[in-house]
C-alpha positions as YAML, in Angstrom:
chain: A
units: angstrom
residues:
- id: 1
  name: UNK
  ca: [0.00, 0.00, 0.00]
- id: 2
  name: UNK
  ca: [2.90, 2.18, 0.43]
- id: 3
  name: UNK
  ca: [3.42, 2.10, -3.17]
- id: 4
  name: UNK
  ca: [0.87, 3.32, -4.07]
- id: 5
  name: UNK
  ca: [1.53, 6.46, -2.36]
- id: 6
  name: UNK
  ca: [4.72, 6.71, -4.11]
- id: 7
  name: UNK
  ca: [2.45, 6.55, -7.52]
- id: 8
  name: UNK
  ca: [-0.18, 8.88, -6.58]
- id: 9
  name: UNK
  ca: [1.24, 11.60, -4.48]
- id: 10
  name: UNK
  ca: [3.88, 12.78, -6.81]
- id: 11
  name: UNK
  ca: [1.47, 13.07, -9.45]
- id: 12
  name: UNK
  ca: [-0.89, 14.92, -7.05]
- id: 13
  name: UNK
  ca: [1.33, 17.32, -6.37]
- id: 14
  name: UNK
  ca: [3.83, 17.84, -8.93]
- id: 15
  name: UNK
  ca: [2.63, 21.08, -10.13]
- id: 16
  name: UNK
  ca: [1.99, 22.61, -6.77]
- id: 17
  name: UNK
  ca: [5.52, 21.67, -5.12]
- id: 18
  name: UNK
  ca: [8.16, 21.43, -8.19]
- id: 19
  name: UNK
  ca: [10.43, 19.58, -6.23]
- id: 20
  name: UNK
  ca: [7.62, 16.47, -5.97]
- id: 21
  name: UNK
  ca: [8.71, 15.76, -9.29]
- id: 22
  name: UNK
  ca: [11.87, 14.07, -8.73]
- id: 23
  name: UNK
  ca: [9.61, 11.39, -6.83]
- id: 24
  name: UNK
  ca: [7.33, 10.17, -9.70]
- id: 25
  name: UNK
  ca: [9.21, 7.58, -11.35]
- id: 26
  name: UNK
  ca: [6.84, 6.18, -12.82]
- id: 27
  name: UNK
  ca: [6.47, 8.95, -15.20]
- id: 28
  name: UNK
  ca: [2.91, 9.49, -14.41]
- id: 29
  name: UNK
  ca: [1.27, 12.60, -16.08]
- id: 30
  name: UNK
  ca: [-1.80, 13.93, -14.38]
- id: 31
  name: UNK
  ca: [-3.26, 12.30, -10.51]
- id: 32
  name: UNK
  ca: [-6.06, 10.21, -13.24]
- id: 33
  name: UNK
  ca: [-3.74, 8.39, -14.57]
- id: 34
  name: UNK
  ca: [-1.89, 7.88, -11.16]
- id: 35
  name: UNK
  ca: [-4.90, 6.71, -9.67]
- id: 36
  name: UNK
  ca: [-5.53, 4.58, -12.61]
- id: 37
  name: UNK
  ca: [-2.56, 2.96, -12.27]
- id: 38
  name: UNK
  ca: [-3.06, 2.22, -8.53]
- id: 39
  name: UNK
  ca: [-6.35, 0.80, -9.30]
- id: 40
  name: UNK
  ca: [-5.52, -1.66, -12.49]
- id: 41
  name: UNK
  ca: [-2.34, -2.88, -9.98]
- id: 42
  name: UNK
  ca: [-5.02, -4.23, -7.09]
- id: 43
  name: UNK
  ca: [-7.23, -4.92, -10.13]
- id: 44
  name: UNK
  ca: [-4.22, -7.63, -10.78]
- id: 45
  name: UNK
  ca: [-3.28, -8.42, -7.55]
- id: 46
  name: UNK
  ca: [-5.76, -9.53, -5.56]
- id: 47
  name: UNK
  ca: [-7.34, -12.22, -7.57]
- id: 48
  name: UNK
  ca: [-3.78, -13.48, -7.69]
- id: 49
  name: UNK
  ca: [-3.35, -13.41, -4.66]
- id: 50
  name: UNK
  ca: [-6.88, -15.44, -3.43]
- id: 51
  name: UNK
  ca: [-5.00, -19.21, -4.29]
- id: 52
  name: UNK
  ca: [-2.47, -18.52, -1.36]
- id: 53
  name: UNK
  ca: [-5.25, -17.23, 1.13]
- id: 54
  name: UNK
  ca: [-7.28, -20.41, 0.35]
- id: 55
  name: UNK
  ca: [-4.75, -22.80, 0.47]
- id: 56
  name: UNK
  ca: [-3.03, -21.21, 3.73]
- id: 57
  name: UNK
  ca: [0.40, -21.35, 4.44]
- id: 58
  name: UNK
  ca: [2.49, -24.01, 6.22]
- id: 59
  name: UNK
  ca: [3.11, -23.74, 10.13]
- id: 60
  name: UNK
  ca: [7.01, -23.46, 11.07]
- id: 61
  name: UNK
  ca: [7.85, -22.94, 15.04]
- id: 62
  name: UNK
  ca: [10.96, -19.97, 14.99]
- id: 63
  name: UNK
  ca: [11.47, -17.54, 17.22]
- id: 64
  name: UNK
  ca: [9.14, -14.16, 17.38]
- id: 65
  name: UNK
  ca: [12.63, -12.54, 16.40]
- id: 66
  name: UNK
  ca: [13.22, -14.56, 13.29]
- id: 67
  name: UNK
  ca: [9.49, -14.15, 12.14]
- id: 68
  name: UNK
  ca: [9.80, -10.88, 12.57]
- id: 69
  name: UNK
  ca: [12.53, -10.25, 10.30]
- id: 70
  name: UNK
  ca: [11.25, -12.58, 7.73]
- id: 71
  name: UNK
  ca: [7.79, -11.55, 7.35]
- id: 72
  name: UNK
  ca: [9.40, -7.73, 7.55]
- id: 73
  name: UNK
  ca: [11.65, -8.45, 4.34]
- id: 74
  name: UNK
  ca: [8.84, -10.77, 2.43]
- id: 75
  name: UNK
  ca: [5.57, -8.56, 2.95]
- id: 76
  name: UNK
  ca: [7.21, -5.17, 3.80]
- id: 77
  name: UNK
  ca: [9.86, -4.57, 1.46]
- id: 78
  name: UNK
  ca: [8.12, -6.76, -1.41]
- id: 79
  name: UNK
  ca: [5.13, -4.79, -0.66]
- id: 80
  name: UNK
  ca: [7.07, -1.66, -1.44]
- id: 81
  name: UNK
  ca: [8.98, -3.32, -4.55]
- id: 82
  name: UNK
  ca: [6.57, -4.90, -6.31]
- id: 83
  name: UNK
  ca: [4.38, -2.67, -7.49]
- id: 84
  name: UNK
  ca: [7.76, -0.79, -9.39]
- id: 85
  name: UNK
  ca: [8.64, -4.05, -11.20]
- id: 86
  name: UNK
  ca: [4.89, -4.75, -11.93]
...
């Protein structure tokens, strides 16, 4: 969800605050087309995404430490990644 912040926001406000600009990467024109984007993405997404929330994932006992860290990198910086390479 972050991401999409990163897609919008830029867009939003590139013509108020010039320097807002150097933060839309993706090259988006106008806040429709930023929205657009944000919306075709979880268009995608989330029906992708329904086969692993049926099927569930498998239980492994670590420590609260090590989940931490691993769901952190998975789900927080793929979150933020993703939608870029997508």
């Amino acid at each position: 969800d972050v991401s999409k912040y990163f897609a919008i926001l830029p867009a939003l406000f590139a013509a108020a605050i010039p320097s807002m600009a150097a933060l839309n990467v993706m090259q988006l024109s106008n806040p429709r087309h930023a929205v657009l984007a944000a919306l075709i993405f979880n268009a995608l997404i989330i029906p992708a995404l329904i086969p692993l929330a049926l099927r569930g994932v498998r239980f492994r006992p670590s420590s609260a430490t090590a989940l931490l860290r691993r769901n952190m990198l998975m789900y927080g910086v793929g979150g933020v990644l993703l939608p870029f390479a997508a």
